[in-house]
């Protein structure tokens, strides 16, 4: 009770939840990780309140778990709190503080969602960098901080992108601004002077923001971020690219990536495409059956200056490379149009999150590798799935080149019915088996959720030891999301 | 008036090295690969910065400002360098002659000798020079044997338009005599009025200067110029690149008036082939690669005396008035040997990566062959690797010091690549 | 403090007697350096000599050396090419690790467009090998002669290809890092054995600790390998060289072209810059002082002066952008050309004709020495030394403000003009504009003026909110940290903790990084 009073003094009693339903809701997500109930859920409304919460937690050794998305479903286990800890739900801190058209940046708070952002940016002729059909309730800031890959590899220069700078509250309760937002002076003064707050480096000889990204809230709680935006295209030409051989599609992607042709560019299997475009869940299987097994999606955009010419030369070059690599550029495949997919990609998933449409549940395995190794991984996953009696026709595959093609995000989506206990158990076993096996094939879990953290950190003792020491600097009392990663 | 630089006259340059390390590579704009992109044998072997041109400038600077004193290490650094000048070429592409590393390194050696800091290995050689007028520690009386049997004018007894100066290495290295003889024979074949000094031939003094003995250079410059002038020599031709460099560059640099034409044998042959006086008709079917001797190439640019001052423009930019000619190494003798080789029927000339003004040294120069034979051979082996990378059956050069070092290196490792002088291949084609 | 004989023998046992020396004839060479007058009252000599110089040949040797340092409490400093006073040791009793023997290009992954290198691989060396595979290299302004690893892990500044290839520090992928304790950390995917393709993760990225805007300059260990992202090179595997030394030109095919355009003032130039970058064109788009062509296309100062006085007056306009197009296809090239012409016209600019002499002959040389094989040595050639100021990574508008202010400030100092050069990274996601000036480092008055001007700029940057300044001498130092930290989110407090954590015995020379708390 004393703790509740302390918390109330900071956020106000109306912004504390401890009813059984709320505690139940925040105790779990759709991952296979066992639920753990917090003691309270707090809903601060300002950075100042967040800072006070962290200071209190640091003094009283209260584990905090930050959450930014204004609703689920959540999937990775990173928001499941420490038993008896406190959830810091930042979703009410949800303003778009500033849109800077000239420097193509936007200054956002944690609770801002993709649809909210998209609508606001349109007014300035901009759009956000989108991951693959995020759910309606997904926090933009969380998506970027957690390294959700964006669809446009040519605009992904570095792992950090599209995050530029952040304000973070460290586990000590200290506030810190990273990169060129650090100073001199406060952010208002910097903006008045003409700053864009868009240089992620520093201040000085440390990239503080890199210690925050991917940290699942264990290094600090971000209260705002300045992020990159893209120009809103004036014309777009979406294509599907198909080939008899997956290897041809990969070589084709390499050719485009090297020359920075196209904007959105990724590879999916027929099942993912079907999930994306089907009007009704019951249509998914039949749509998938009619599609080629592998499809590259390529969108070529024109902007303000000579958009037609910009698109024309890229189409010409893309077509030429398609010929060289025995691929075909198509506007539709078996009744599914590329424009339809593009429309879906520009917005968050309508209604139900796309991964849940088929059976209501999905466990994704994803990691980083390089494009040329993708076939090997797919081969392994498919064979293993078959050995578990899992139908590969119901397995989603998504390959997203990142950092301009130097690596890629490779994702396998295992669909299952969460109400079916046996099926859930089977998929869980398959998921764990695959997670281990993929690591042995050199999959790199850059986002080590749940079981992956032991796998990833177990393979790199030196990094683990150093990270623990670094964590001790920014969160000496280990109050920020304890039990996650290697902490 | 002598234009030989001293450390004192160059002292204003000693603070100009900006530490760019360009002296360690070939001019970066001309790099063709990492494997064959380094320029300086000394730092390639010894790795400490001191063993680069930049490092030796620090040595000179340290000595001048009292931060360093002579020591065994000091001398080791000074003399483990062929003075091949590759560093000088690379430095100047950036620094434009504001800094002359080769001049500084030579001046540093002269200072060492003046201050009595002598390498024992060099003392022996200089002793021999002073007694027998040659750098090979051989008897003067034996000089000239290389030409026995060749019916050629004796310049000690009669005049000739052209003096053929074999040089110390050719005079006493019997294995190389065929090349020395070939050069002379070709001139005679072409009807050139040529003579030799025989056992009265004296050293050019160039190598002695390179190891710091400036007095010897001056002495031999005086002697040779006087001798040839007295004999009405119009042209001095030599098959030795070191000697070419001495006559063409060092003699004028000492302030002597050089009234005769100086040619390397490859230049003369090129001329004779153009004039139709030598016709190459026999096939020599071989793939070869050509090694540019440092003293013929980048160091072989003609010397241009300059008297002027440095001045600042716009309060900052340092220029010379009148404009000082800068030796970038570009005007060395590169084309003539290649034209001669390309005139040989059936011969296929392929180039190494490091050529002309940015060629890798053979390893013999600067007194290294005498003081540090292991380092000398190591350097040669690197060049041989590069030659073999072209696929060539033979490495061709135009200098006996290069030839000697290459042959020794090849024998050391038991390789099969052959070594020829240009003149030997020309002779085969007649 | 002289190295104990036990320590010396232990080090010698690791590297061999030929790879260690404490002789002043060897060690003095590592204290003679450029940029010295910014910190010390001397034209070229930093005040401290290394206690010994050690040449390790492998990561294991570096690790063993660290352990010896730990046992004997010997401080160390790592050194690759060493082209900045920040490469010198910062105090007595520090041994210097010259990493020259570690000079391999480990791999160039053509498909995934990155290279893995050791410390002594120079940009020009990597570039010539990368070009054979159709790839291009980006480094900081130090250019073709600098260490790729040093540029990626530690260096700072502007490199022209940053427009299209990205910023050197952000192109850094996996890193092999020997901590002062001797432990070897391999960041990101390297550590788990997955390859060199990313330096981030698992989870939070240790790249964040490795470097920020600047690096630690050996203040937290030694980097022995790194991977760096490369760009696309749409040209020949070995472009034909033209002209002769000292100034070689590069003959490039018709999908390459340089444009130069002038604007009436900074503000119109700024607008044009934004528009050009929005169109995502060019291998490089940068602004440069008017004398740059004369400086970089000339082989001597005499020649530079002749060019400066004889080149067409349009070339000397101070409000100038240079745009280097390199089209992956003729379609792309033609589109980009059209964009250039249109933006220039739209924003009140004027293109400078480059297809007539003398500029026609100079352009291939200029491209070689300024863009493709950048030779910063030519900047030193002018007066002997140069320095730089402003240079925050921030918006281009901040860059322009810096230029206006810098031009005004330097007029009070006997240092000639300040020459602003820089451009945008990643298509102007952030920009960099540094105010460089040349001076005679042998003139005590000029040295004093350089330090005075630099200090004035530092304060002006803070007062005018112009980002985190470049501080050419050595990025940060204890003194700089004291000046800046409180106005930049107290970063030094965290930096000190990081230092203490990674280097508990304070063995890594942190003079140009931070001293532990």
Short mmCIF file of C-alpha atoms in Angstrom, two decimals, chain C residues 162-389:
data_model
loop_
_atom_site.label_atom_id
_atom_site.label_comp_id
_atom_site.label_asym_id
_atom_site.label_seq_id
_atom_site.Cartn_x
_atom_site.Cartn_y
_atom_site.Cartn_z
CA UNK C 162 29.32 10.24 -47.29
CA UNK C 163 26.43 11.54 -49.36
CA UNK C 164 25.81 8.15 -50.88
CA UNK C 165 27.77 5.58 -48.90
CA UNK C 166 27.07 6.90 -45.42
CA UNK C 167 29.08 8.13 -42.49
CA UNK C 168 32.29 6.33 -41.56
CA UNK C 169 31.19 5.66 -38.01
CA UNK C 170 27.79 4.39 -39.07
CA UNK C 171 29.30 2.14 -41.72
CA UNK C 172 31.08 0.23 -39.00
CA UNK C 173 29.84 -3.35 -38.74
CA UNK C 174 31.48 -6.09 -36.67
CA UNK C 175 34.55 -5.25 -34.60
CA UNK C 176 37.24 -7.30 -32.90
CA UNK C 177 38.25 -5.41 -29.79
CA UNK C 178 40.94 -6.25 -27.29
CA UNK C 179 40.04 -4.74 -23.93
CA UNK C 180 42.70 -3.34 -21.60
CA UNK C 181 42.27 -6.50 -19.56
CA UNK C 182 43.33 -8.61 -22.54
CA UNK C 183 39.86 -10.05 -23.10
CA UNK C 184 38.79 -10.13 -26.71
CA UNK C 185 35.29 -8.93 -27.50
CA UNK C 186 33.83 -9.46 -30.92
CA UNK C 187 30.76 -7.36 -31.37
CA UNK C 188 27.49 -8.32 -32.95
CA UNK C 189 27.37 -11.22 -35.31
CA UNK C 190 31.12 -11.79 -35.08
CA UNK C 191 30.88 -12.78 -31.44
CA UNK C 192 28.41 -15.57 -32.07
CA UNK C 193 30.33 -16.84 -35.07
CA UNK C 194 27.73 -15.72 -37.58
CA UNK C 195 30.02 -13.46 -39.61
CA UNK C 196 30.97 -9.81 -39.78
CA UNK C 197 27.79 -8.34 -41.17
CA UNK C 198 26.58 -6.49 -38.11
CA UNK C 199 28.25 -4.99 -35.10
CA UNK C 200 25.04 -4.51 -33.12
CA UNK C 201 23.55 -6.85 -30.57
CA UNK C 202 22.58 -9.21 -29.29
CA UNK C 203 20.35 -6.66 -27.63
CA UNK C 204 22.04 -3.35 -26.84
CA UNK C 205 24.94 -2.56 -29.10
CA UNK C 206 28.51 -2.39 -27.87
CA UNK C 207 29.21 -0.31 -30.94
CA UNK C 208 27.72 2.43 -28.83
CA UNK C 209 30.62 2.15 -26.43
CA UNK C 210 33.23 1.72 -29.14
CA UNK C 211 32.66 5.15 -30.58
CA UNK C 212 30.25 8.04 -31.01
CA UNK C 213 30.82 11.09 -33.15
CA UNK C 214 34.49 10.57 -32.40
CA UNK C 215 36.27 7.56 -31.04
CA UNK C 216 38.18 6.71 -27.92
CA UNK C 217 41.59 7.04 -29.58
CA UNK C 218 42.79 3.92 -27.82
CA UNK C 219 41.28 5.08 -24.55
CA UNK C 220 39.50 1.80 -24.00
CA UNK C 221 41.57 -0.83 -25.74
CA UNK C 222 42.78 -1.83 -29.16
CA UNK C 223 40.78 -2.68 -32.26
CA UNK C 224 42.41 -5.42 -34.25
CA UNK C 225 39.85 -5.97 -36.99
CA UNK C 226 36.70 -4.34 -38.20
CA UNK C 227 34.15 -4.69 -40.94
CA UNK C 228 32.97 -1.66 -42.84
CA UNK C 229 30.07 -1.20 -45.21
CA UNK C 230 31.02 -0.40 -48.77
CA UNK C 231 29.17 1.32 -51.58
CA UNK C 232 28.59 0.55 -55.23
CA UNK C 233 31.24 1.54 -57.75
CA UNK C 234 29.63 1.76 -61.20
CA UNK C 235 32.93 2.28 -62.94
CA UNK C 236 35.72 0.20 -64.44
CA UNK C 237 37.65 -2.24 -62.29
CA UNK C 238 40.70 -0.03 -62.68
CA UNK C 239 39.88 3.36 -64.17
CA UNK C 240 42.42 4.58 -66.65
CA UNK C 241 44.92 7.04 -65.24
CA UNK C 242 45.70 10.18 -67.19
CA UNK C 243 48.32 12.92 -66.92
CA UNK C 244 51.51 12.32 -65.03
CA UNK C 245 52.89 12.85 -61.57
CA UNK C 246 52.57 14.80 -59.47
CA UNK C 247 48.97 15.09 -60.57
CA UNK C 248 47.33 12.01 -61.94
CA UNK C 249 43.85 12.20 -63.38
CA UNK C 250 41.24 9.50 -63.55
CA UNK C 251 39.51 8.94 -66.86
CA UNK C 252 35.96 7.92 -66.18
CA UNK C 253 33.25 6.73 -68.52
CA UNK C 254 30.22 8.69 -69.53
CA UNK C 255 28.11 7.71 -66.54
CA UNK C 256 30.33 9.89 -64.36
CA UNK C 257 30.34 13.67 -64.32
CA UNK C 258 31.25 16.54 -62.07
CA UNK C 259 29.01 19.59 -61.84
CA UNK C 260 29.95 22.80 -60.14
CA UNK C 261 27.40 25.49 -59.45
CA UNK C 262 27.39 28.85 -57.71
CA UNK C 263 24.73 30.66 -55.80
CA UNK C 264 24.43 34.29 -54.78
CA UNK C 265 24.60 33.61 -51.04
CA UNK C 266 24.57 30.95 -48.33
CA UNK C 267 20.81 30.84 -48.01
CA UNK C 268 20.05 30.10 -51.63
CA UNK C 269 22.85 27.56 -51.62
CA UNK C 270 21.29 25.92 -48.56
CA UNK C 271 17.91 25.59 -50.29
CA UNK C 272 19.53 24.06 -53.34
CA UNK C 273 21.45 21.64 -51.15
CA UNK C 274 18.30 20.43 -49.48
CA UNK C 275 16.54 19.96 -52.81
CA UNK C 276 19.40 18.07 -54.41
CA UNK C 277 19.67 15.69 -51.53
CA UNK C 278 15.96 15.10 -51.42
CA UNK C 279 16.23 13.78 -54.93
CA UNK C 280 18.85 11.32 -53.65
CA UNK C 281 21.28 11.99 -56.45
CA UNK C 282 25.01 11.87 -56.77
CA UNK C 283 27.84 9.84 -55.36
CA UNK C 284 28.89 13.06 -53.67
CA UNK C 285 27.30 16.46 -53.13
CA UNK C 286 29.43 18.86 -51.17
CA UNK C 287 30.32 22.47 -50.62
CA UNK C 288 33.89 23.49 -50.75
CA UNK C 289 35.91 26.66 -50.63
CA UNK C 290 36.63 28.30 -53.92
CA UNK C 291 40.34 27.57 -53.94
CA UNK C 292 39.89 23.84 -53.67
CA UNK C 293 40.34 23.04 -57.34
CA UNK C 294 43.46 25.16 -57.49
CA UNK C 295 44.80 23.45 -54.43
CA UNK C 296 43.97 19.84 -55.18
CA UNK C 297 44.50 19.81 -58.92
CA UNK C 298 47.95 21.37 -58.63
CA UNK C 299 51.20 19.64 -57.90
CA UNK C 300 53.02 22.56 -56.29
CA UNK C 301 52.18 25.78 -54.51
CA UNK C 302 53.54 27.76 -57.44
CA UNK C 303 51.13 25.93 -59.69
CA UNK C 304 48.28 26.47 -57.22
CA UNK C 305 48.94 30.18 -57.20
CA UNK C 306 48.98 30.30 -60.97
CA UNK C 307 45.68 28.47 -61.08
CA UNK C 308 44.12 30.69 -58.47
CA UNK C 309 44.94 33.75 -60.47
CA UNK C 310 44.16 32.30 -63.87
CA UNK C 311 41.08 30.18 -63.39
CA UNK C 312 37.76 31.67 -64.47
CA UNK C 313 36.31 33.90 -61.76
CA UNK C 314 33.23 31.68 -61.41
CA UNK C 315 35.44 29.02 -59.86
CA UNK C 316 36.32 31.30 -56.98
CA UNK C 317 32.76 32.03 -55.93
CA UNK C 318 32.49 31.23 -52.21
CA UNK C 319 28.89 29.95 -52.40
CA UNK C 320 29.55 26.86 -54.39
CA UNK C 321 28.38 23.27 -54.51
CA UNK C 322 30.05 20.44 -56.31
CA UNK C 323 28.03 17.46 -57.42
CA UNK C 324 29.66 14.28 -58.60
CA UNK C 325 27.32 11.98 -60.45
CA UNK C 326 28.06 8.29 -60.87
CA UNK C 327 25.11 6.58 -62.47
CA UNK C 328 24.62 2.85 -62.11
CA UNK C 329 22.98 3.07 -65.50
CA UNK C 330 22.73 5.72 -68.17
CA UNK C 331 19.06 6.04 -67.28
CA UNK C 332 19.96 6.97 -63.74
CA UNK C 333 22.70 9.26 -64.90
CA UNK C 334 20.44 11.17 -67.23
CA UNK C 335 17.78 11.54 -64.58
CA UNK C 336 20.30 12.90 -62.12
CA UNK C 337 21.70 15.31 -64.66
CA UNK C 338 18.24 16.65 -65.26
CA UNK C 339 17.70 17.09 -61.54
CA UNK C 340 20.96 19.00 -61.16
CA UNK C 341 20.15 21.40 -63.94
CA UNK C 342 16.65 21.93 -62.75
CA UNK C 343 17.49 22.53 -59.10
CA UNK C 344 20.27 24.92 -59.99
CA UNK C 345 17.97 26.94 -62.19
CA UNK C 346 15.10 26.83 -59.75
CA UNK C 347 17.16 28.12 -56.84
CA UNK C 348 18.93 30.94 -58.65
CA UNK C 349 22.19 29.11 -59.18
CA UNK C 350 24.55 29.11 -62.12
CA UNK C 351 26.40 26.14 -63.49
CA UNK C 352 30.10 26.63 -64.10
CA UNK C 353 31.15 25.35 -67.51
CA UNK C 354 33.71 22.60 -67.11
CA UNK C 355 34.10 21.45 -70.65
CA UNK C 356 36.62 24.07 -71.70
CA UNK C 357 40.23 24.50 -70.80
CA UNK C 358 41.82 24.96 -68.36
CA UNK C 359 39.07 23.38 -66.24
CA UNK C 360 38.50 20.49 -68.63
CA UNK C 361 42.00 19.13 -67.99
CA UNK C 362 41.88 19.88 -64.31
CA UNK C 363 38.66 18.09 -63.49
CA UNK C 364 39.99 14.51 -63.81
CA UNK C 365 42.89 15.46 -61.55
CA UNK C 366 40.66 17.22 -59.09
CA UNK C 367 38.36 14.22 -58.88
CA UNK C 368 41.32 11.98 -58.21
CA UNK C 369 42.84 14.05 -55.41
CA UNK C 370 39.69 15.34 -53.79
CA UNK C 371 36.94 12.79 -54.31
CA UNK C 372 38.20 9.37 -55.33
CA UNK C 373 41.69 9.11 -53.81
CA UNK C 374 41.48 12.15 -51.51
CA UNK C 375 44.92 13.48 -50.74
CA UNK C 376 44.72 15.75 -47.73
CA UNK C 377 48.48 16.13 -47.80
CA UNK C 378 47.90 18.85 -50.36
CA UNK C 379 46.13 20.91 -47.72
CA UNK C 380 49.29 20.72 -45.58
CA UNK C 381 51.42 21.72 -48.51
CA UNK C 382 50.16 25.30 -48.58
CA UNK C 383 51.52 26.74 -45.37
CA UNK C 384 52.69 23.68 -43.51
CA UNK C 385 49.72 23.02 -41.30
CA UNK C 386 46.02 23.31 -41.18
CA UNK C 387 43.35 23.11 -38.57
CA UNK C 388 39.60 22.91 -38.51
CA UNK C 389 36.68 24.18 -36.47
#
